[in-house]
PDB file of C-alpha atoms in Angstrom:
ATOM      1  CA  UNK A 275      34.292 -11.301  -6.742  1.00 60.00           C
ATOM      2  CA  UNK A 276      30.581 -11.177  -7.576  1.00 60.00           C
ATOM      3  CA  UNK A 277      30.029  -8.663  -4.767  1.00 67.00           C
ATOM      4  CA  UNK A 278      32.841  -6.477  -6.076  1.00 61.00           C
ATOM      5  CA  UNK A 279      31.301  -6.320  -9.566  1.00 58.00           C
ATOM      6  CA  UNK A 280      27.862  -5.609  -8.077  1.00 64.00           C
ATOM      7  CA  UNK A 281      29.252  -2.738  -5.987  1.00 64.00           C
ATOM      8  CA  UNK A 282      31.076  -1.284  -8.992  1.00 65.00           C
ATOM      9  CA  UNK A 283      27.883  -1.460 -11.072  1.00 63.00           C
ATOM     10  CA  UNK A 284      25.863   0.274  -8.356  1.00 67.00           C
ATOM     11  CA  UNK A 285      28.511   2.986  -8.013  1.00 63.00           C
ATOM     12  CA  UNK A 286      28.595   3.517 -11.789  1.00 63.00           C
ATOM     13  CA  UNK A 287      24.823   3.947 -11.944  1.00 62.00           C
ATOM     14  CA  UNK A 288      24.824   6.329  -8.983  1.00 66.00           C
ATOM     15  CA  UNK A 289      27.644   8.511 -10.355  1.00 58.00           C
ATOM     16  CA  UNK A 290      26.625   8.587 -14.033  1.00 60.00           C
ATOM     17  CA  UNK A 291      24.077  11.448 -13.733  1.00 60.00           C
ATOM     18  CA  UNK A 292      26.754  13.680 -12.262  1.00 58.00           C
ATOM     19  CA  UNK A 293      29.418  12.756 -14.806  1.00 54.00           C
ATOM     20  CA  UNK A 294      27.387  13.093 -17.988  1.00 54.00           C
ATOM     21  CA  UNK A 295      26.509  16.555 -19.202  1.00 54.00           C
ATOM     22  CA  UNK A 296      22.863  17.563 -19.113  1.00 55.00           C
ATOM     23  CA  UNK A 297      21.493  19.693 -21.878  1.00 53.00           C
ATOM     24  CA  UNK A 298      17.999  21.067 -22.118  1.00 54.00           C
ATOM     25  CA  UNK A 299      16.530  19.725 -25.333  1.00 57.00           C
ATOM     26  CA  UNK A 300      13.073  21.156 -24.597  1.00 58.00           C
ATOM     27  CA  UNK A 301      11.489  17.747 -24.098  1.00 66.00           C
ATOM     28  CA  UNK A 302      10.329  17.670 -20.523  1.00 72.00           C
ATOM     29  CA  UNK A 303       8.867  14.447 -19.204  1.00 74.00           C
ATOM     30  CA  UNK A 304       5.302  14.902 -18.048  1.00 79.00           C
ATOM     31  CA  UNK A 305       4.401  12.367 -15.361  1.00 83.00           C
ATOM     32  CA  UNK A 306       0.770  13.502 -15.097  1.00 89.00           C
ATOM     33  CA  UNK A 307      -1.994  11.121 -16.047  1.00 92.00           C
ATOM     34  CA  UNK A 308      -5.748  11.350 -16.315  1.00 92.00           C
ATOM     35  CA  UNK A 309      -7.027   8.271 -14.469  1.00 91.00           C
ATOM     36  CA  UNK A 310      -9.925   6.394 -16.037  1.00 94.00           C
ATOM     37  CA  UNK A 311     -11.795   6.414 -12.686  1.00 94.00           C
ATOM     38  CA  UNK A 312     -14.292   3.860 -13.961  1.00 97.00           C
ATOM     39  CA  UNK A 313     -14.427   0.186 -13.015  1.00 98.00           C
ATOM     40  CA  UNK A 314     -16.186  -2.272 -15.322  1.00 98.00           C
ATOM     41  CA  UNK A 315     -15.928  -5.810 -13.903  1.00 97.00           C
ATOM     42  CA  UNK A 316     -16.797  -7.424 -11.611  1.00 97.00           C
ATOM     43  CA  UNK A 317     -19.947  -5.564 -10.720  1.00 95.00           C
ATOM     44  CA  UNK A 318     -20.228  -4.251  -7.174  1.00 92.00           C
ATOM     45  CA  UNK A 319     -21.465  -6.746  -4.584  1.00 92.00           C
ATOM     46  CA  UNK A 320     -20.750  -9.701  -6.904  1.00 96.00           C
ATOM     47  CA  UNK A 321     -20.469 -12.920  -4.907  1.00 96.00           C
ATOM     48  CA  UNK A 322     -17.654 -15.355  -5.675  1.00 96.00           C
ATOM     49  CA  UNK A 323     -17.343 -18.841  -4.173  1.00 95.00           C
ATOM     50  CA  UNK A 324     -13.601 -19.457  -4.200  1.00 95.00           C
ATOM     51  CA  UNK A 325     -14.051 -23.226  -3.734  1.00 92.00           C
ATOM     52  CA  UNK A 326     -15.185 -23.491  -7.360  1.00 92.00           C
ATOM     53  CA  UNK A 327     -11.698 -22.570  -8.550  1.00 92.00           C
ATOM     54  CA  UNK A 328     -12.822 -20.151 -11.250  1.00 92.00           C
ATOM     55  CA  UNK A 329     -10.747 -17.095 -12.130  1.00 96.00           C
ATOM     56  CA  UNK A 330     -12.301 -13.663 -11.586  1.00 97.00           C
ATOM     57  CA  UNK A 331     -11.913 -11.093 -14.377  1.00 98.00           C
ATOM     58  CA  UNK A 332     -11.253  -7.479 -13.347  1.00 98.00           C
ATOM     59  CA  UNK A 333     -11.616  -4.703 -15.957  1.00 98.00           C
ATOM     60  CA  UNK A 334     -11.438  -0.908 -15.795  1.00 98.00           C
ATOM     61  CA  UNK A 335     -11.296   2.174 -17.999  1.00 98.00           C
ATOM     62  CA  UNK A 336      -7.801   2.979 -19.265  1.00 97.00           C
ATOM     63  CA  UNK A 337      -5.970   6.084 -18.095  1.00 96.00           C
ATOM     64  CA  UNK A 338      -4.351   8.626 -20.391  1.00 94.00           C
ATOM     65  CA  UNK A 339      -0.858  10.027 -19.971  1.00 92.00           C
ATOM     66  CA  UNK A 340      -0.669  13.742 -20.782  1.00 89.00           C
ATOM     67  CA  UNK A 341       2.407  13.095 -22.932  1.00 88.00           C
ATOM     68  CA  UNK A 342       0.785  10.001 -24.523  1.00 87.00           C
ATOM     69  CA  UNK A 343       3.371   7.786 -22.824  1.00 89.00           C
ATOM     70  CA  UNK A 344       3.098   4.390 -21.178  1.00 92.00           C
ATOM     71  CA  UNK A 345       0.700   3.965 -18.237  1.00 96.00           C
ATOM     72  CA  UNK A 346       0.890   0.910 -15.976  1.00 97.00           C
ATOM     73  CA  UNK A 347      -1.860  -0.494 -13.762  1.00 98.00           C
ATOM     74  CA  UNK A 348      -2.076  -2.227 -10.411  1.00 98.00           C
ATOM     75  CA  UNK A 349      -5.155  -3.831  -8.885  1.00 98.00           C
ATOM     76  CA  UNK A 350      -5.500  -2.931  -5.189  1.00 98.00           C
ATOM     77  CA  UNK A 351      -7.431  -4.887  -2.552  1.00 98.00           C
ATOM     78  CA  UNK A 352      -8.368  -3.648   0.914  1.00 98.00           C
ATOM     79  CA  UNK A 353     -10.791  -4.357   3.713  1.00 97.00           C
ATOM     80  CA  UNK A 354     -14.307  -3.069   3.172  1.00 96.00           C
ATOM     81  CA  UNK A 355     -13.593  -0.135   5.499  1.00 95.00           C
ATOM     82  CA  UNK A 356     -10.111   0.539   4.070  1.00 96.00           C
ATOM     83  CA  UNK A 357      -8.958   3.515   2.007  1.00 96.00           C
ATOM     84  CA  UNK A 358      -6.117   1.810   0.037  1.00 97.00           C
ATOM     85  CA  UNK A 359      -3.398   3.695   1.926  1.00 95.00           C
ATOM     86  CA  UNK A 360      -2.058   0.281   3.029  1.00 96.00           C
ATOM     87  CA  UNK A 361      -3.710  -2.249   0.701  1.00 97.00           C
ATOM     88  CA  UNK A 362      -3.931  -5.932   1.610  1.00 97.00           C
ATOM     89  CA  UNK A 363      -2.691  -6.937  -1.835  1.00 98.00           C
ATOM     90  CA  UNK A 364      -1.355  -5.256  -4.972  1.00 98.00           C
ATOM     91  CA  UNK A 365      -1.379  -7.128  -8.292  1.00 98.00           C
ATOM     92  CA  UNK A 366       0.125  -5.939 -11.566  1.00 97.00           C
ATOM     93  CA  UNK A 367      -2.276  -6.077 -14.512  1.00 97.00           C
ATOM     94  CA  UNK A 368      -1.823  -8.284 -17.589  1.00 96.00           C
ATOM     95  CA  UNK A 369       1.303  -7.912 -19.770  1.00 95.00           C
ATOM     96  CA  UNK A 370       3.496  -6.449 -17.036  1.00 93.00           C
ATOM     97  CA  UNK A 371       0.986  -3.775 -16.094  1.00 95.00           C
ATOM     98  CA  UNK A 372       0.195  -2.471 -19.566  1.00 95.00           C
ATOM     99  CA  UNK A 373      -3.391  -3.741 -19.883  1.00 97.00           C
ATOM    100  CA  UNK A 374      -6.560  -2.415 -18.235  1.00 97.00           C
ATOM    101  CA  UNK A 375      -7.631  -5.863 -17.069  1.00 98.00           C
ATOM    102  CA  UNK A 376      -6.453  -8.739 -14.904  1.00 98.00           C
ATOM    103  CA  UNK A 377      -7.643 -12.294 -14.410  1.00 98.00           C
ATOM    104  CA  UNK A 378      -7.121 -13.300 -10.764  1.00 98.00           C
ATOM    105  CA  UNK A 379      -7.120 -16.934  -9.684  1.00 97.00           C
ATOM    106  CA  UNK A 380      -9.314 -18.115  -6.843  1.00 96.00           C
ATOM    107  CA  UNK A 381      -6.147 -19.147  -4.986  1.00 97.00           C
ATOM    108  CA  UNK A 382      -4.824 -15.564  -5.037  1.00 97.00           C
ATOM    109  CA  UNK A 383      -8.204 -14.154  -3.996  1.00 97.00           C
ATOM    110  CA  UNK A 384      -8.333 -16.677  -1.174  1.00 97.00           C
ATOM    111  CA  UNK A 385      -4.934 -15.351  -0.015  1.00 97.00           C
ATOM    112  CA  UNK A 386      -6.291 -11.788  -0.056  1.00 98.00           C
ATOM    113  CA  UNK A 387      -9.329 -12.916   1.953  1.00 97.00           C
ATOM    114  CA  UNK A 388      -7.038 -14.578   4.495  1.00 97.00           C
ATOM    115  CA  UNK A 389      -5.030 -11.344   4.764  1.00 97.00           C
ATOM    116  CA  UNK A 390      -8.323  -9.571   5.492  1.00 97.00           C
ATOM    117  CA  UNK A 391      -8.918 -11.983   8.378  1.00 96.00           C
ATOM    118  CA  UNK A 392     -11.510 -14.304   6.828  1.00 97.00           C
ATOM    119  CA  UNK A 393     -11.512 -17.875   8.146  1.00 95.00           C
ATOM    120  CA  UNK A 394     -12.195 -21.135   6.344  1.00 94.00           C
ATOM    121  CA  UNK A 395     -15.578 -21.251   4.578  1.00 95.00           C
ATOM    122  CA  UNK A 396     -16.284 -17.713   5.728  1.00 96.00           C
ATOM    123  CA  UNK A 397     -17.986 -15.076   3.597  1.00 96.00           C
ATOM    124  CA  UNK A 398     -16.820 -11.481   3.676  1.00 97.00           C
ATOM    125  CA  UNK A 399     -16.372  -8.333   1.617  1.00 97.00           C
ATOM    126  CA  UNK A 400     -13.216  -7.082  -0.057  1.00 98.00           C
ATOM    127  CA  UNK A 401     -12.885  -3.623  -1.565  1.00 98.00           C
ATOM    128  CA  UNK A 402     -10.955  -3.196  -4.818  1.00 98.00           C
ATOM    129  CA  UNK A 403      -9.819  -0.403  -7.094  1.00 98.00           C
ATOM    130  CA  UNK A 404      -6.985   0.416  -9.513  1.00 98.00           C
ATOM    131  CA  UNK A 405      -3.834   2.531  -9.352  1.00 97.00           C
ATOM    132  CA  UNK A 406      -2.581   3.951 -12.658  1.00 97.00           C
ATOM    133  CA  UNK A 407       1.063   4.994 -12.729  1.00 96.00           C
ATOM    134  CA  UNK A 408       3.583   6.682 -14.962  1.00 92.00           C
ATOM    135  CA  UNK A 409       7.055   6.258 -13.579  1.00 83.00           C
ATOM    136  CA  UNK A 410       7.026   6.820  -9.835  1.00 84.00           C
ATOM    137  CA  UNK A 411       3.823   8.847  -9.866  1.00 85.00           C
ATOM    138  CA  UNK A 412       0.466   7.099  -9.527  1.00 90.00           C
ATOM    139  CA  UNK A 413      -3.186   7.940  -9.072  1.00 94.00           C
ATOM    140  CA  UNK A 414      -5.700   5.697  -7.348  1.00 96.00           C
ATOM    141  CA  UNK A 415      -9.050   5.583  -9.126  1.00 97.00           C
ATOM    142  CA  UNK A 416     -11.816   7.399  -7.257  1.00 96.00           C
ATOM    143  CA  UNK A 417     -14.295   4.552  -7.838  1.00 97.00           C
ATOM    144  CA  UNK A 418     -14.019   1.397  -5.766  1.00 97.00           C
ATOM    145  CA  UNK A 419     -16.171  -1.708  -5.619  1.00 98.00           C
ATOM    146  CA  UNK A 420     -17.047  -4.427  -3.149  1.00 98.00           C
ATOM    147  CA  UNK A 421     -16.458  -8.089  -3.968  1.00 98.00           C
ATOM    148  CA  UNK A 422     -18.108 -10.670  -1.708  1.00 97.00           C
ATOM    149  CA  UNK A 423     -16.025 -13.839  -1.405  1.00 97.00           C
ATOM    150  CA  UNK A 424     -16.504 -17.175   0.306  1.00 96.00           C
ATOM    151  CA  UNK A 425     -13.147 -18.707   1.252  1.00 95.00           C
ATOM    152  CA  UNK A 426     -12.059 -22.307   0.865  1.00 92.00           C
TER     153      UNK A 426
END
């Protein structure tokens, strides 16, 4: 029974754009954003010992939507040689992506370091940047920074 209701709901959502009439009210949605392209914290080449258990604060310049709408943010991590086309980890910023900062626990950073191939008590570099999005369209900041971590 639950599956039947789920299938009906999915069908209703899929068909509704074709059933309802569309009128041009002159208000086009503009998905373009001007990315902040500036990272504030942590500074490049900052060293973090993850065994201490302290959170790491990430901050960046906010982006601006051309229609002054909502912009959401994701923190991206990659290997030092990576280009963020397939990031190791993606984390939504504070308040469901609405804030231009994120506090990341040492446990989560240790997981990112493991995904990068770092072993126990090993020191290595992670690259990080931000992706600002409006709807389905996002821009990766041009600036990226290196964070040196020592795993637990």
